[in-house]
GROMACS .gro file of C-alpha atoms in nm:
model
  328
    1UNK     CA    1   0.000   0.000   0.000
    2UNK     CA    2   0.288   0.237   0.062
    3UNK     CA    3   0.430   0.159  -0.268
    4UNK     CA    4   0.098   0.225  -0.436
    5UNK     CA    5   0.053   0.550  -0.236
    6UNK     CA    6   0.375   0.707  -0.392
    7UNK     CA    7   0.321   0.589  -0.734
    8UNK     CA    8  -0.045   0.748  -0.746
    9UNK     CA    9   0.161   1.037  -0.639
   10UNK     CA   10   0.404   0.984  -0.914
   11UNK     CA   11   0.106   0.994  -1.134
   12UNK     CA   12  -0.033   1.282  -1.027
   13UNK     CA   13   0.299   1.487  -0.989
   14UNK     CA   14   0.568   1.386  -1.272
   15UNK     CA   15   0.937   1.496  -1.250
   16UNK     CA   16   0.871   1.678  -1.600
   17UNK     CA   17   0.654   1.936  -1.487
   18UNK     CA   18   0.796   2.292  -1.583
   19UNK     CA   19   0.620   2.409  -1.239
   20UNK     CA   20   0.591   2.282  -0.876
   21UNK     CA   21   0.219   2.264  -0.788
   22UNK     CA   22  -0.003   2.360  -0.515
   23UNK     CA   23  -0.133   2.075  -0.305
   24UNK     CA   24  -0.408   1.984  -0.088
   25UNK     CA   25  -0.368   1.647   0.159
   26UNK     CA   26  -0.759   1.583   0.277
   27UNK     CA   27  -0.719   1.354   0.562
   28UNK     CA   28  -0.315   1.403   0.612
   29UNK     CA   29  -0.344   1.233   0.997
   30UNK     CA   30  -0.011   1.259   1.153
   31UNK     CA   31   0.130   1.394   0.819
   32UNK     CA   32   0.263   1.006   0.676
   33UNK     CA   33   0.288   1.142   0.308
   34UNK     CA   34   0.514   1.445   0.447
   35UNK     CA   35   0.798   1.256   0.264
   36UNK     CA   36   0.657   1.162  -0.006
   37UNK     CA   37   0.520   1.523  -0.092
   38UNK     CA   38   0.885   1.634  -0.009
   39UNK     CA   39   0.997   1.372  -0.248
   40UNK     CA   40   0.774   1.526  -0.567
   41UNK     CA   41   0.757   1.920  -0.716
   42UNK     CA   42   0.534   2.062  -0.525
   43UNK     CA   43   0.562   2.398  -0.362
   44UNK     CA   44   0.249   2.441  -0.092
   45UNK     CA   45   0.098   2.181   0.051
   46UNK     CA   46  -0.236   2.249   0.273
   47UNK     CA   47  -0.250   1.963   0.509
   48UNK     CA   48  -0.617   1.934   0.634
   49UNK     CA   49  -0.743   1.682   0.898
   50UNK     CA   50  -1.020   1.693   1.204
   51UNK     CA   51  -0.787   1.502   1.500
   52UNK     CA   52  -0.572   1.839   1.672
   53UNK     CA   53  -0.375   1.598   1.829
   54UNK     CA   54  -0.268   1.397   1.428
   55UNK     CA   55  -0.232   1.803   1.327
   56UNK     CA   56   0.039   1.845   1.575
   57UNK     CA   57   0.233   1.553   1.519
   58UNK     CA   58   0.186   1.645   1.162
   59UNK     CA   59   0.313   1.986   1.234
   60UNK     CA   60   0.602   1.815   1.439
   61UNK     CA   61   0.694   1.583   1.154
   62UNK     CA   62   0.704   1.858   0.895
   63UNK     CA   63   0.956   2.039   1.145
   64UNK     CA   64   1.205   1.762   1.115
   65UNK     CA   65   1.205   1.715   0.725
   66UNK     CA   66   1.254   2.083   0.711
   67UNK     CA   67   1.528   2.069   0.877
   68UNK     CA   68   1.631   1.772   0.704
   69UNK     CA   69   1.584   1.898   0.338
   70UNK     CA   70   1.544   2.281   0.396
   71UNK     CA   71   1.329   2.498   0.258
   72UNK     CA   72   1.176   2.210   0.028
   73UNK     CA   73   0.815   2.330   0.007
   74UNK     CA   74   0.578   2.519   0.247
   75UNK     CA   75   0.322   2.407   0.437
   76UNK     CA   76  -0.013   2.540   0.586
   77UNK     CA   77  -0.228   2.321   0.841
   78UNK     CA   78  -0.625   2.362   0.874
   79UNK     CA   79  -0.783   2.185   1.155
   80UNK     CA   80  -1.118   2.077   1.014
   81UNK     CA   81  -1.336   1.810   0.902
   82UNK     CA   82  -1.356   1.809   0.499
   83UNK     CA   83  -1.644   1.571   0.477
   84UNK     CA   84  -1.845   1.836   0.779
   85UNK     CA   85  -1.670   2.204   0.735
   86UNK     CA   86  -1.629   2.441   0.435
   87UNK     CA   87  -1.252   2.488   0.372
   88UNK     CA   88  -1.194   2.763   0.207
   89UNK     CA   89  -0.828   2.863   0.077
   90UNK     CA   90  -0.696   3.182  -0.066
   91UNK     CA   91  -0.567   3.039  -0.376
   92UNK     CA   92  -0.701   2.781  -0.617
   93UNK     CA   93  -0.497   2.449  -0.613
   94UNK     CA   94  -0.394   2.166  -0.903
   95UNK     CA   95  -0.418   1.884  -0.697
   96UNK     CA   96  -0.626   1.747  -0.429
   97UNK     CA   97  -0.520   1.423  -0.228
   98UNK     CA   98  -0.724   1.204   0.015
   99UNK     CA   99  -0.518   0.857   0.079
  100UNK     CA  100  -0.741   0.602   0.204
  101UNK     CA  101  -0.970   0.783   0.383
  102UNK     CA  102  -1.264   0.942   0.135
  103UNK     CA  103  -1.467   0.655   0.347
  104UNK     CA  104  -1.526   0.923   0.596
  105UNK     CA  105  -1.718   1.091   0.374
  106UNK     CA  106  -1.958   0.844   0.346
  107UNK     CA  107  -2.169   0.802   0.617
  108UNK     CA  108  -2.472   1.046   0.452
  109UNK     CA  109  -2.498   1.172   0.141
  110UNK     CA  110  -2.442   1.489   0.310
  111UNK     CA  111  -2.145   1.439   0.420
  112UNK     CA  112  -2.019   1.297   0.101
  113UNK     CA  113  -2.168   1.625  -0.098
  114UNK     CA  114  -1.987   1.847   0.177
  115UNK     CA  115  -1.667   1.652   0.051
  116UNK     CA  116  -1.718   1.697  -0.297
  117UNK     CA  117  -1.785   2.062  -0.244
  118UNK     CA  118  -1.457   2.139  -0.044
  119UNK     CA  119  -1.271   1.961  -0.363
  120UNK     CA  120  -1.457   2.157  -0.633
  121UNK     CA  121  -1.407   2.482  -0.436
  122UNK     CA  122  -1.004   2.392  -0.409
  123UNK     CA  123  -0.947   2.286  -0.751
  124UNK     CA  124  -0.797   2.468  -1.034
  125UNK     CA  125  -1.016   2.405  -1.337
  126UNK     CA  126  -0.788   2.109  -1.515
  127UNK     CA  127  -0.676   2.046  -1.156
  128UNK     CA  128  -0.735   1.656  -1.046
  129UNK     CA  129  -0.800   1.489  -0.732
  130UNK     CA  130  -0.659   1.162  -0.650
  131UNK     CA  131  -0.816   0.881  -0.384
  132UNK     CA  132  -0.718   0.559  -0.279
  133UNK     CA  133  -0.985   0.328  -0.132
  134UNK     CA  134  -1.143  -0.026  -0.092
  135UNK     CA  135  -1.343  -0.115  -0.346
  136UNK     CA  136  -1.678  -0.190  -0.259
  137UNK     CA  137  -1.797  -0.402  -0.565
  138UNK     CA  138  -1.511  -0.615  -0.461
  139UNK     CA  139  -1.602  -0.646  -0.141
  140UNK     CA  140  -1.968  -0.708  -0.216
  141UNK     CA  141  -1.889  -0.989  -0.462
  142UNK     CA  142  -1.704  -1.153  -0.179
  143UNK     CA  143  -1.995  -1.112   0.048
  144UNK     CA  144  -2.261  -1.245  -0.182
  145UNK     CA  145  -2.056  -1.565  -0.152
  146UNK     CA  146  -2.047  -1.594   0.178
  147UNK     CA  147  -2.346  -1.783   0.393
  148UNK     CA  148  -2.432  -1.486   0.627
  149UNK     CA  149  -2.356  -1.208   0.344
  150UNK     CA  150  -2.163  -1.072   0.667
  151UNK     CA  151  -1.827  -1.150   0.697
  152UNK     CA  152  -1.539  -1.239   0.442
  153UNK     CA  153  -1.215  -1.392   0.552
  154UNK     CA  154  -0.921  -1.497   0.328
  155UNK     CA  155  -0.638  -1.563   0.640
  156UNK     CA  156  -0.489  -1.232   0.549
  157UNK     CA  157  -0.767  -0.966   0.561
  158UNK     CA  158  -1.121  -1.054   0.681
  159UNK     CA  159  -1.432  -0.842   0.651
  160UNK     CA  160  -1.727  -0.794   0.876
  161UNK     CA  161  -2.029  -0.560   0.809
  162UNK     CA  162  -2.242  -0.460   1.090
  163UNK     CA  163  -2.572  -0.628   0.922
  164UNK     CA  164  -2.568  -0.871   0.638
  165UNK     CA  165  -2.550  -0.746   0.279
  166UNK     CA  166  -2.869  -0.711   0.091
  167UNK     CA  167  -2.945  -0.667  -0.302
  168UNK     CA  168  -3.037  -0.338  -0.250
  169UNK     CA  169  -2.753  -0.205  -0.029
  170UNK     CA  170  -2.806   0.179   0.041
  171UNK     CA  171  -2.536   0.417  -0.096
  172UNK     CA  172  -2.434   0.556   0.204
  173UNK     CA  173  -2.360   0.439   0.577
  174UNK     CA  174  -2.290   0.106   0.518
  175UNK     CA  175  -2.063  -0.003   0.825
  176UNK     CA  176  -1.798  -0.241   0.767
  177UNK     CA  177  -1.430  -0.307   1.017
  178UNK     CA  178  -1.156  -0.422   0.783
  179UNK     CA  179  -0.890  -0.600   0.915
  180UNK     CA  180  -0.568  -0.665   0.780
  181UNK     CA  181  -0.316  -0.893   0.969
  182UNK     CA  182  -0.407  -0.769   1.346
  183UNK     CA  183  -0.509  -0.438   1.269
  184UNK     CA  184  -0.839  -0.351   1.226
  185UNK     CA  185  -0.989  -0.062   1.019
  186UNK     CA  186  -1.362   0.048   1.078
  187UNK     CA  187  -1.503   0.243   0.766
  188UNK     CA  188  -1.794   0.276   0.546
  189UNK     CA  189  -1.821   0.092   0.213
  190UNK     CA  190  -1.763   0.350  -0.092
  191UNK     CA  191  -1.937   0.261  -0.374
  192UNK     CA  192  -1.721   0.401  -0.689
  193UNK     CA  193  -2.064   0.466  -0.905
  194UNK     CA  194  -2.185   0.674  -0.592
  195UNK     CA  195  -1.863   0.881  -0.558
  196UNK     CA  196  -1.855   0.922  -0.932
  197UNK     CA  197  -2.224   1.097  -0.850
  198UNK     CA  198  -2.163   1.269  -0.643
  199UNK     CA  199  -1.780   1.422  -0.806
  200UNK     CA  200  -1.992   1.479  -1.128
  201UNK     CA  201  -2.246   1.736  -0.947
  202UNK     CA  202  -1.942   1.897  -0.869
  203UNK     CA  203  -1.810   1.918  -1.217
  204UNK     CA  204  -1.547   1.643  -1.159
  205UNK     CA  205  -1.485   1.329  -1.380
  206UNK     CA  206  -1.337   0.990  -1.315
  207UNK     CA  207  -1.021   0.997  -1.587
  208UNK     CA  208  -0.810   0.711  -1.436
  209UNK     CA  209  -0.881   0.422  -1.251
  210UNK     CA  210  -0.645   0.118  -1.170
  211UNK     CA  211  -0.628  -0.158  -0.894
  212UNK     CA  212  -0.303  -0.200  -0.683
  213UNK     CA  213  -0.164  -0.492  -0.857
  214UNK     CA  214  -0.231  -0.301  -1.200
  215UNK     CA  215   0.022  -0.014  -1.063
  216UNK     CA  216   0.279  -0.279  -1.025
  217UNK     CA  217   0.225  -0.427  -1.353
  218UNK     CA  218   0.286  -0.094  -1.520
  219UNK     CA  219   0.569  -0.010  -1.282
  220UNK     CA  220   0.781  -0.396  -1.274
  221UNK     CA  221   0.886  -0.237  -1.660
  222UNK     CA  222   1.058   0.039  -1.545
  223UNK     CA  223   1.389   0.054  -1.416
  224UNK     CA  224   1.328   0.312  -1.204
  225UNK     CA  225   1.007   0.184  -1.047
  226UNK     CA  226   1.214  -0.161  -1.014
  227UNK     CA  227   1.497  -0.004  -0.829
  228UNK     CA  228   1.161   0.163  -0.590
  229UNK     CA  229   0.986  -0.196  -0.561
  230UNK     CA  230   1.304  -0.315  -0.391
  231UNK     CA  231   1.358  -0.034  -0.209
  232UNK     CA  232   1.030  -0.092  -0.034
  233UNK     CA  233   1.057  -0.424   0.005
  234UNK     CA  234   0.759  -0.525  -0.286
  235UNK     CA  235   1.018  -0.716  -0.492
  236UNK     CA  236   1.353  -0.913  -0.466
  237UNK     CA  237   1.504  -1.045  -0.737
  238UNK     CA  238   1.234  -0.897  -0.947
  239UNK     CA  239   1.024  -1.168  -0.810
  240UNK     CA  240   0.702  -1.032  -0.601
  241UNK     CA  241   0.739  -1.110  -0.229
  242UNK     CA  242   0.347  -1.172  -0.202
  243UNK     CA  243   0.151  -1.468  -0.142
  244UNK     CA  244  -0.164  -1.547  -0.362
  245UNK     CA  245  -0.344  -1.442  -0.030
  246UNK     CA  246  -0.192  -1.139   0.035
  247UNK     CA  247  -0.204  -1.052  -0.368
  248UNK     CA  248  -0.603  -1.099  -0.337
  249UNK     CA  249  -0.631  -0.818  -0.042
  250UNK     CA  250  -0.377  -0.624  -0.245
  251UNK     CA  251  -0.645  -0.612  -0.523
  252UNK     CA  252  -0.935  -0.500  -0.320
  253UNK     CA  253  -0.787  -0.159  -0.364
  254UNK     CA  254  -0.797   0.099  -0.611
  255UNK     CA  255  -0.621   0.439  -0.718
  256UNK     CA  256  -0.888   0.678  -0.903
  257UNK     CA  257  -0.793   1.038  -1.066
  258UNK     CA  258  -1.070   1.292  -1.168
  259UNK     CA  259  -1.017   1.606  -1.304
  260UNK     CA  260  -1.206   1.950  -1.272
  261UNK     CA  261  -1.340   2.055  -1.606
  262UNK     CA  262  -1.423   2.390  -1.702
  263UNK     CA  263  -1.705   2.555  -1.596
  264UNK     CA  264  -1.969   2.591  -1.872
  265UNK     CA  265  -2.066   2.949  -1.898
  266UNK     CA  266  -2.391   3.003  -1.782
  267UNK     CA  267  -2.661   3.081  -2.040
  268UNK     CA  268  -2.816   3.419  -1.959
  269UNK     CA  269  -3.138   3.616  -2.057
  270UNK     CA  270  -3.253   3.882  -2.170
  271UNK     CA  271  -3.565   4.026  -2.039
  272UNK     CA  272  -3.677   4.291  -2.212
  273UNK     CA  273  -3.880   4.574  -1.979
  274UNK     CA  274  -4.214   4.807  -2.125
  275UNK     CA  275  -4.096   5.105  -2.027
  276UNK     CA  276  -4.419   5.420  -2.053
  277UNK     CA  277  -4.316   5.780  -2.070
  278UNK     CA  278  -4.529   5.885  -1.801
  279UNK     CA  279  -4.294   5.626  -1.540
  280UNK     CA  280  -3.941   5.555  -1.683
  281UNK     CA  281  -3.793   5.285  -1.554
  282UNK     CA  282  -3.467   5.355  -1.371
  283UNK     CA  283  -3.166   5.122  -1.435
  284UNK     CA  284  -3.055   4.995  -1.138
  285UNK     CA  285  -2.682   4.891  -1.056
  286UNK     CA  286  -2.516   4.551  -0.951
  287UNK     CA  287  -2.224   4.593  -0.676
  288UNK     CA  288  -1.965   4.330  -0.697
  289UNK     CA  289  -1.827   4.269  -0.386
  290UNK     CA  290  -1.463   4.093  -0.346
  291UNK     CA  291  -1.402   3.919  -0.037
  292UNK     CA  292  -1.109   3.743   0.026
  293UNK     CA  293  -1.053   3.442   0.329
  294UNK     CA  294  -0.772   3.351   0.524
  295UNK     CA  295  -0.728   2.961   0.603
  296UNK     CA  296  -0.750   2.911   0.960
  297UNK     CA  297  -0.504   2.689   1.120
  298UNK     CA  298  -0.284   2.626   1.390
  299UNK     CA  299  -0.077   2.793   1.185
  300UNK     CA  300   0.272   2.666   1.112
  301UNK     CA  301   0.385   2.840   0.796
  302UNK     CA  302   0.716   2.739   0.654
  303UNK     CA  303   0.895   2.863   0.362
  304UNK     CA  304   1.045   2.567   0.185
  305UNK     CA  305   1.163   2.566  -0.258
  306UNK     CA  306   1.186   2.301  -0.513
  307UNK     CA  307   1.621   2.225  -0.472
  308UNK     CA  308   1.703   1.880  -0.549
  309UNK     CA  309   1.694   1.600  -0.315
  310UNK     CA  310   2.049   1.509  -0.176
  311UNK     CA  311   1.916   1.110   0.000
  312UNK     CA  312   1.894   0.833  -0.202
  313UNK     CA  313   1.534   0.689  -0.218
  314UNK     CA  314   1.638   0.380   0.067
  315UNK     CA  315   1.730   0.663   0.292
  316UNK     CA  316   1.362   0.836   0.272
  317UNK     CA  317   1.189   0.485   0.238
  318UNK     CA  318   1.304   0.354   0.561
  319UNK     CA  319   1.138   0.619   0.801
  320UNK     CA  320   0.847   0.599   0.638
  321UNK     CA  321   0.522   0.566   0.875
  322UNK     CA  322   0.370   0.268   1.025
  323UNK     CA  323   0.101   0.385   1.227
  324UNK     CA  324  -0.133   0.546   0.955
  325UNK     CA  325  -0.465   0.423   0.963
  326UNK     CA  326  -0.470   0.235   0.620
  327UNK     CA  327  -0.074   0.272   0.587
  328UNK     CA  328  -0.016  -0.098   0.673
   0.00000   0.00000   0.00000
């Protein structure tokens, strides 16, 4: 999963852009893609999540790889829920970034519309937005198969829902605890159709879509992505360190990219007035009023440019986070 996390990055942020971009990290917990954002051009990276303790550790973290790789990128923090507040930002951003937890989002439809929002309003039109998640239709299928519709188990991962599984599953709320070796994950089943729903209303559309072991057949190709696989401990001796077990829960995940299109312009018009001599009709005036906001976080603004990385990628990989909710 960490692999897959940096090459969704990679996706979304190639080395051959002729600018850094502007970043938001929905969800960013204790800041475990700190690194990899250091790692890719980027400039500003908003890191937003609900837990104030997560935000300070996050804020913590960002401390050290600043003073590890200095002035690498800045970064503002915004204590709120993105799936409950409005965030609002004072600039418009070209990527948006929620790793493994969009699931929040989907205990109502409001909450997932509130989501959806707080990407459209962020987003640069052309910008994208990249998730990670469990697939639900996956899941389902799995489910379907099993006698109570309730629980899946394969020896690596098992599944348990709260109620059995029904034809008609609702879109929204449906409670599930995902466990993965002895960790256990509690989230609610995201239905790809549904999120592509609900994105759409928002102007957003579903360009890219891949499971985790289709990243690593594109990637086991490439040099440079083999070099990375046994770096992170995927691969050795280009052969997959994965059992057939472990390679089924790897495939119960996907990477999905929408993009912001343009805004259509909006058709307007015209009314035409009967104006008598004996009342003219005075022609009234429309005030535009610019207001600007200011993010509000605990704020820990540091400057940080796009200079070269000096480590080599082992270096980076091996303090990368274990204690992220889905980073296992």
């Amino acid at each position: 999963n960490n692999w897959a996390k940096v090459k969704i990055i990679q996706q979304a942020v190639p080395d051959d852009l002729t600018e850094p971009l502007v970043v938001v990290d929905l969800g960013c917990s204790k800041g475990v893609d700190l690194k990899k954002w250091a790692h890719s051009k980027v400039k500003h990276v908003y890191l937003v999540d609900d837990d104030e303790e997560d935000m300070h550790e996050c804020q913590r973290r960002f401390i050290e790889i600043d003073r590890r790789w200095p002035n690498k990128f800045k970064a503002s923090f915004i204590n709120k829920d993105f799936a409950y507040d409005d965030i609002k930002l004072p600039e418009k951003v070209d990527l948006v970034s929620c790793q493994f937890l969009v699931h929040r989002a989907f205990c109502s439809e409001e909450e997932a519309t509130t989501f959806a929002k707080n990407v459209s309003r962020a987003l640069k039109d052309g910008g994208n937005l990249i998730i990670s998640l469990v697939n639900a239709d996956k899941i389902k299928k799995l489910l379907f198969k099993s006698p109570n519709r309730k629980t899946y188990s394969n020896g690596v991962f098992t599944v348990e829902l709260e109620s059995p599984l029904s034809d008609n599953c609702p879109e929204f709320g449906i409670k599930m605890i995902f466990r993965v070796d002895d960790k256990f994950f509690p989230e609610n089943l995201v239905q790809l159709k549904t999120l592509q729903r609900i994105l759409k209303k928002e102007n957003l559309e579903l360009i890219w879509q891949r499971s985790f072991p289709e990243l690593y057949e594109e990637a086991r190709g490439n040099e440079e992505q083999k070099t990375l696989l046994a770096t992170m401990g995927v691969v050795e001796d280009s052969r997959l360190l994965m059992s057939r077990p472990e390679l089924e829960t790897a495939d119960l995940y996907e990477a999905v990219m929408f993009k912001k299109l343009e805004a259509k312009e909006p058709v307007i018009s015209t009314i035409k007035s009967v104006v008598t001599l004996e009342e003219p009709e005075s022609s009234s005036q429309t005030k535009v009023v610019q207001t600007s906001t200011v993010v509000e976080s605990g704020d820990v603004d540091v400057e940080m440019n796009n200079e070269e990385l000096n480590e080599e990628n082992g270096e980076y990989i091996e303090q990368e986070d274990t204690d992220h909710k889905m980073e296992e």
